[in-house]
Amino acid sequence: MKLTRKDFLKLSVGVGAAAMMPPGLATAAGPIARRAIPKSGKMLPVVGLGTSRVFDVSGSKEEMAQRRAVLQGLFDGGGSVIDSAPTYGNAETIAGRALHQLGARDKAFIATKISTWGDKQDGINQMKGSMARWHTDKIDLMQVHNLKGTDMHLESIREWRDAGRIRYVGITHFREHAHADLEMVIDSEKLDFVQLNYSVLDRNAENILLPLAADKGVAVMVNVPFGRGGLFRLIRGKQVPEWADDFGAKSWGQIFLKYILGHPAVTCIIPGTSKAKHMVDNLGAGIGPLPDAKQRKKIVQLMESF
């Protein structure tokens, strides 16, 4: 099933594209809002989990128990997306092991990456390694990491997709200076996903990339939504504003994530955490109302005043 942009927007309205909904209206009937992957129509929970740094541990009994608790919290809250990469130290191994120990492969939407400047075979070897670490014979989303060898590795990913080993094809980057390069690839290639950096104080994606992704029918996965912790450092010691309750935000983290979800081109956010309580709090951003345009502007003004 391939959706037109018009069809995608209709689905998005139905599950919580805040800019198209009246204030105060819940985004979904379930525990967390879902938005459509434009190229397939599959509904994806709007909050997932990033594993960079936070899952890069040795794998002790205690560490594994903590990571299993995070994944269990993700699934219990209706989430599914887990993003990693073979270059995130031990993160992919730990995430795959925790998922396998939980016996929850059917609950997960696994996103990982080819992350090498090497030749085509190097990329293929990385994909084989990822499948082994995830204990699976099918990856939901395979991405070219930070545009390393984009043309060559996209070819490999598509070959594996056509063979039924991968469901979706994407590209990623996490820095603003790469946005022009992301734009060129989105504009010239047939992609299912783009992963990019976007936050309340890092809004460059709003100018070109988010509208372009919407026009091209490309799902958007947002990384570093907290600015690698920079947003939390700004608000340290400050109370959550009372008006945040107008759009259902109970914490600063939910304010930051709900701001992002207030843009209808965003499909899913992947904040990283190693704590189950933070996973639950992050999922709360996908429940209930989202800020409208005026409320989003108010969030920006507040954060820029600190």
Short mmCIF file of C-alpha atoms in Angstrom, two decimals:
data_model
loop_
_atom_site.label_atom_id
_atom_site.label_comp_id
_atom_site.label_asym_id
_atom_site.label_seq_id
_atom_site.Cartn_x
_atom_site.Cartn_y
_atom_site.Cartn_z
CA MET A 1 0.00 0.00 0.00
CA LYS A 2 1.45 3.35 -1.03
CA LEU A 3 -0.11 6.48 0.41
CA THR A 4 -0.49 9.78 -1.35
CA ARG A 5 0.40 12.88 0.64
CA LYS A 6 -3.32 13.58 0.94
CA ASP A 7 -4.02 10.11 2.34
CA PHE A 8 -1.11 10.45 4.78
CA LEU A 9 -2.42 13.73 6.16
CA LYS A 10 -5.87 12.22 6.63
CA LEU A 11 -4.38 9.38 8.65
CA SER A 12 -2.18 11.73 10.62
CA VAL A 13 -5.17 13.85 11.56
CA GLY A 14 -6.86 10.75 12.86
CA VAL A 15 -4.00 9.86 15.19
CA GLY A 16 -2.71 13.15 16.45
CA ALA A 17 -1.06 15.62 14.08
CA ALA A 18 -1.50 18.45 16.51
CA ALA A 19 -1.27 21.29 14.05
CA MET A 20 -4.40 19.93 12.38
CA MET A 21 -6.42 19.25 15.51
CA PRO A 22 -8.35 21.47 17.88
CA PRO A 23 -6.57 22.14 21.18
CA GLY A 24 -7.40 19.71 23.95
CA LEU A 25 -8.32 16.78 21.68
CA ALA A 26 -6.54 13.53 22.56
CA THR A 27 -4.20 12.26 19.89
CA ALA A 28 -5.17 8.60 20.08
CA ALA A 29 -7.68 6.26 21.63
CA GLY A 30 -4.93 3.96 22.88
CA PRO A 31 -2.01 4.41 25.27
CA ILE A 32 0.07 6.34 22.75
CA ALA A 33 -0.57 8.14 19.48
CA ARG A 34 0.45 6.54 16.22
CA ARG A 35 1.26 8.11 12.89
CA ALA A 36 1.40 6.61 9.44
CA ILE A 37 4.57 5.68 7.61
CA PRO A 38 3.65 7.44 4.35
CA LYS A 39 5.01 4.79 1.98
CA SER A 40 3.10 1.89 3.56
CA GLY A 41 0.35 3.20 5.80
CA LYS A 42 1.69 1.19 8.77
CA MET A 43 0.95 3.03 12.00
CA LEU A 44 4.00 3.69 14.17
CA PRO A 45 3.96 4.80 17.82
CA VAL A 46 5.19 8.40 17.99
CA VAL A 47 7.72 7.85 20.79
CA GLY A 48 10.44 5.21 20.67
CA LEU A 49 13.89 4.62 22.12
CA GLY A 50 17.39 5.60 21.06
CA THR A 51 20.28 3.46 22.32
CA SER A 52 23.35 5.57 21.52
CA ARG A 53 25.52 5.89 24.65
CA VAL A 54 22.80 4.74 27.06
CA PHE A 55 22.97 1.07 25.97
CA ASP A 56 26.75 1.06 25.47
CA VAL A 57 27.52 -0.96 28.60
CA SER A 58 29.40 -4.17 29.36
CA GLY A 59 26.28 -6.23 29.95
CA SER A 60 26.53 -7.09 33.64
CA LYS A 61 23.54 -8.71 35.30
CA GLU A 62 22.45 -5.37 36.78
CA GLU A 63 22.95 -3.49 33.51
CA MET A 64 20.96 -6.06 31.56
CA ALA A 65 18.13 -5.92 34.10
CA GLN A 66 17.99 -2.13 33.75
CA ARG A 67 17.89 -2.28 29.94
CA ARG A 68 15.25 -5.00 29.93
CA ALA A 69 13.17 -2.77 32.22
CA VAL A 70 13.51 0.09 29.73
CA LEU A 71 12.36 -2.12 26.85
CA GLN A 72 9.53 -3.53 28.92
CA GLY A 73 8.44 0.00 29.75
CA LEU A 74 8.53 0.87 26.05
CA PHE A 75 6.32 -2.07 25.12
CA ASP A 76 3.97 -1.75 28.09
CA GLY A 77 3.36 1.88 27.09
CA GLY A 78 2.51 0.93 23.52
CA GLY A 79 5.85 1.89 21.98
CA SER A 80 7.84 -0.25 19.56
CA VAL A 81 10.71 1.65 17.87
CA ILE A 82 14.26 0.86 19.01
CA ASP A 83 17.05 2.62 17.13
CA SER A 84 20.72 1.62 17.24
CA ALA A 85 23.83 1.22 15.11
CA PRO A 86 26.85 -1.10 14.94
CA THR A 87 29.07 1.87 15.75
CA TYR A 88 27.35 2.72 19.04
CA GLY A 89 29.89 0.70 20.97
CA ASN A 90 28.12 -2.24 22.63
CA ALA A 91 24.64 -0.70 22.33
CA GLU A 92 23.32 -2.87 19.51
CA THR A 93 24.52 -6.05 21.21
CA ILE A 94 22.94 -5.07 24.54
CA ALA A 95 19.65 -3.97 22.98
CA GLY A 96 19.44 -7.13 20.91
CA ARG A 97 20.27 -9.31 23.91
CA ALA A 98 17.68 -7.58 26.12
CA LEU A 99 15.04 -7.91 23.43
CA HIS A 100 15.88 -11.59 22.96
CA GLN A 101 15.76 -12.23 26.71
CA LEU A 102 12.31 -10.66 26.86
CA GLY A 103 11.15 -12.77 23.92
CA ALA A 104 9.60 -9.62 22.49
CA ARG A 105 10.83 -9.46 18.89
CA ASP A 106 7.23 -9.29 17.66
CA LYS A 107 6.68 -6.12 19.71
CA ALA A 108 9.70 -4.24 18.36
CA PHE A 109 10.27 -2.08 15.31
CA ILE A 110 14.05 -2.45 14.95
CA ALA A 111 15.92 0.39 13.25
CA THR A 112 19.66 0.15 12.71
CA LYS A 113 22.27 1.33 10.24
CA ILE A 114 25.12 0.75 7.85
CA SER A 115 27.86 2.92 9.33
CA THR A 116 31.03 2.59 7.30
CA TRP A 117 33.02 4.46 4.68
CA GLY A 118 34.17 1.05 3.45
CA ASP A 119 33.12 -0.70 0.27
CA LYS A 120 29.82 -2.38 -0.49
CA GLN A 121 30.87 -5.66 1.11
CA ASP A 122 31.75 -3.85 4.34
CA GLY A 123 28.20 -2.52 4.46
CA ILE A 124 26.75 -5.95 3.78
CA ASN A 125 28.90 -7.44 6.53
CA GLN A 126 27.59 -4.82 8.94
CA MET A 127 24.00 -5.73 8.08
CA LYS A 128 24.76 -9.41 8.66
CA GLY A 129 26.34 -8.55 11.99
CA SER A 130 23.33 -6.46 13.00
CA MET A 131 20.94 -9.30 12.28
CA ALA A 132 23.03 -11.61 14.44
CA ARG A 133 23.18 -9.11 17.30
CA TRP A 134 19.43 -8.52 17.13
CA HIS A 135 18.71 -12.28 16.93
CA THR A 136 16.45 -11.76 13.92
CA ASP A 137 16.28 -12.54 10.21
CA LYS A 138 14.49 -9.30 9.33
CA ILE A 139 15.28 -5.66 10.20
CA ASP A 140 12.39 -3.22 10.07
CA LEU A 141 14.43 -0.15 9.05
CA MET A 142 17.98 -0.10 7.70
CA GLN A 143 19.53 3.36 7.35
CA VAL A 144 22.70 4.82 5.87
CA HIS A 145 24.32 6.36 8.93
CA ASN A 146 25.38 10.00 8.64
CA LEU A 147 25.38 9.73 4.82
CA LYS A 148 28.49 7.52 4.75
CA GLY A 149 28.74 6.00 1.26
CA THR A 150 25.11 6.86 0.62
CA ASP A 151 24.67 5.70 -3.00
CA MET A 152 26.56 2.45 -2.53
CA HIS A 153 24.91 1.43 0.72
CA LEU A 154 21.41 2.44 -0.37
CA GLU A 155 21.84 -0.01 -3.24
CA SER A 156 22.67 -2.81 -0.80
CA ILE A 157 19.79 -1.95 1.50
CA ARG A 158 17.35 -2.00 -1.41
CA GLU A 159 18.67 -5.36 -2.56
CA TRP A 160 18.04 -6.77 0.92
CA ARG A 161 14.62 -5.13 1.02
CA ASP A 162 13.70 -6.74 -2.29
CA ALA A 163 14.86 -10.08 -0.87
CA GLY A 164 12.53 -9.64 2.11
CA ARG A 165 15.24 -9.10 4.73
CA ILE A 166 14.50 -5.41 5.33
CA ARG A 167 11.20 -3.55 5.40
CA TYR A 168 12.16 0.10 5.04
CA VAL A 169 15.05 2.16 3.64
CA GLY A 170 16.38 5.35 5.20
CA ILE A 171 19.21 7.82 5.78
CA THR A 172 20.34 9.64 8.91
CA HIS A 173 22.32 12.51 10.30
CA PHE A 174 22.40 14.27 13.65
CA ARG A 175 23.96 17.65 12.89
CA GLU A 176 22.57 20.81 11.32
CA HIS A 177 25.52 21.27 8.97
CA ALA A 178 24.40 18.13 7.10
CA HIS A 179 20.87 19.35 6.43
CA ALA A 180 21.70 20.56 2.92
CA ASP A 181 23.10 17.12 2.10
CA LEU A 182 20.04 15.42 3.59
CA GLU A 183 17.88 17.68 1.45
CA MET A 184 19.65 16.60 -1.74
CA VAL A 185 19.27 12.91 -0.95
CA ILE A 186 15.60 13.21 0.05
CA ASP A 187 14.95 15.13 -3.15
CA SER A 188 16.75 12.67 -5.44
CA GLU A 189 16.21 9.23 -3.88
CA LYS A 190 13.14 7.14 -3.12
CA LEU A 191 13.33 6.83 0.65
CA ASP A 192 10.97 5.54 3.31
CA PHE A 193 12.59 7.32 6.28
CA VAL A 194 14.91 10.17 7.13
CA GLN A 195 16.35 10.50 10.63
CA LEU A 196 17.42 13.99 11.66
CA ASN A 197 18.08 16.30 14.60
CA TYR A 198 15.25 18.55 15.76
CA SER A 199 14.36 20.14 19.08
CA VAL A 200 12.77 23.23 20.56
CA LEU A 201 16.13 25.06 20.38
CA ASP A 202 17.40 23.33 17.22
CA ARG A 203 14.64 24.15 14.74
CA ASN A 204 16.48 24.34 11.43
CA ALA A 205 14.65 21.23 10.18
CA GLU A 206 11.42 23.23 10.16
CA ASN A 207 12.68 25.42 7.34
CA ILE A 208 13.21 22.90 4.54
CA LEU A 209 13.63 19.29 5.64
CA LEU A 210 10.30 18.70 7.39
CA PRO A 211 8.20 20.25 4.60
CA LEU A 212 10.27 18.40 1.98
CA ALA A 213 9.86 15.06 3.75
CA ALA A 214 6.12 15.63 3.92
CA ASP A 215 5.95 16.49 0.22
CA LYS A 216 8.03 13.44 -0.72
CA GLY A 217 6.12 11.06 1.52
CA VAL A 218 9.14 10.29 3.70
CA ALA A 219 8.66 9.37 7.36
CA VAL A 220 10.69 11.48 9.82
CA MET A 221 12.43 9.99 12.84
CA VAL A 222 13.83 12.64 15.21
CA ASN A 223 17.09 12.11 17.10
CA VAL A 224 18.74 14.13 19.93
CA PRO A 225 15.38 15.72 20.88
CA PHE A 226 16.83 16.93 24.19
CA GLY A 227 19.99 18.36 22.62
CA ARG A 228 22.08 15.67 24.35
CA GLY A 229 20.81 16.90 27.68
CA GLY A 230 21.37 20.59 26.95
CA LEU A 231 17.68 21.43 27.34
CA PHE A 232 17.57 19.88 30.80
CA ARG A 233 20.61 21.86 31.88
CA LEU A 234 18.78 25.06 30.94
CA ILE A 235 15.74 24.30 33.06
CA ARG A 236 17.54 22.84 36.08
CA GLY A 237 15.80 24.00 39.24
CA LYS A 238 12.86 25.51 37.34
CA GLN A 239 9.26 24.44 37.82
CA VAL A 240 7.18 23.10 34.94
CA PRO A 241 4.93 26.02 33.88
CA GLU A 242 1.27 25.62 34.82
CA TRP A 243 0.16 26.30 31.24
CA ALA A 244 1.91 23.11 30.08
CA ASP A 245 -1.08 21.24 31.50
CA ASP A 246 -3.19 22.77 28.71
CA PHE A 247 -1.55 20.32 26.30
CA GLY A 248 -1.08 17.49 28.75
CA ALA A 249 2.62 17.92 29.60
CA LYS A 250 3.48 16.76 33.12
CA SER A 251 7.26 17.21 32.92
CA TRP A 252 9.90 19.24 31.12
CA GLY A 253 10.74 16.19 29.03
CA GLN A 254 7.15 15.92 27.86
CA ILE A 255 7.12 19.64 26.98
CA PHE A 256 10.20 19.17 24.78
CA LEU A 257 8.85 16.05 23.08
CA LYS A 258 5.33 17.39 22.63
CA TYR A 259 6.81 20.46 20.94
CA ILE A 260 8.40 18.17 18.34
CA LEU A 261 5.26 16.08 17.91
CA GLY A 262 3.36 19.30 17.32
CA HIS A 263 4.83 19.28 13.82
CA PRO A 264 2.70 16.97 11.63
CA ALA A 265 5.65 15.87 9.46
CA VAL A 266 7.28 14.13 12.43
CA THR A 267 6.55 10.40 12.56
CA CYS A 268 8.51 9.26 15.61
CA ILE A 269 10.95 10.58 18.22
CA ILE A 270 13.73 8.39 19.65
CA PRO A 271 14.98 9.90 22.93
CA GLY A 272 17.64 7.79 24.58
CA THR A 273 17.44 6.60 28.16
CA SER A 274 18.74 3.84 30.39
CA LYS A 275 16.08 4.35 33.06
CA ALA A 276 12.63 2.79 32.93
CA LYS A 277 11.01 5.75 34.69
CA HIS A 278 12.31 8.10 32.01
CA MET A 279 11.05 5.75 29.30
CA VAL A 280 7.58 5.93 30.84
CA ASP A 281 7.78 9.72 31.09
CA ASN A 282 8.90 10.01 27.47
CA LEU A 283 5.98 7.86 26.31
CA GLY A 284 3.65 10.25 28.12
CA ALA A 285 4.46 12.86 25.49
CA GLY A 286 2.54 10.75 22.98
CA ILE A 287 -0.60 10.64 25.09
CA GLY A 288 -3.34 13.26 25.08
CA PRO A 289 -3.32 16.69 23.45
CA LEU A 290 -0.38 18.36 21.74
CA PRO A 291 0.50 22.06 21.69
CA ASP A 292 -1.06 24.15 18.95
CA ALA A 293 0.89 26.80 17.03
CA LYS A 294 0.49 29.47 19.74
CA GLN A 295 1.51 27.08 22.48
CA ARG A 296 4.54 25.90 20.53
CA LYS A 297 5.62 29.52 20.10
CA LYS A 298 5.19 30.03 23.84
CA ILE A 299 7.48 27.05 24.53
CA VAL A 300 10.16 28.51 22.24
CA GLN A 301 9.92 31.95 23.86
CA LEU A 302 10.23 30.43 27.33
CA MET A 303 13.27 28.34 26.45
CA GLU A 304 14.99 31.23 24.68
CA SER A 305 14.49 33.37 27.79
CA PHE A 306 16.65 31.10 29.97
#
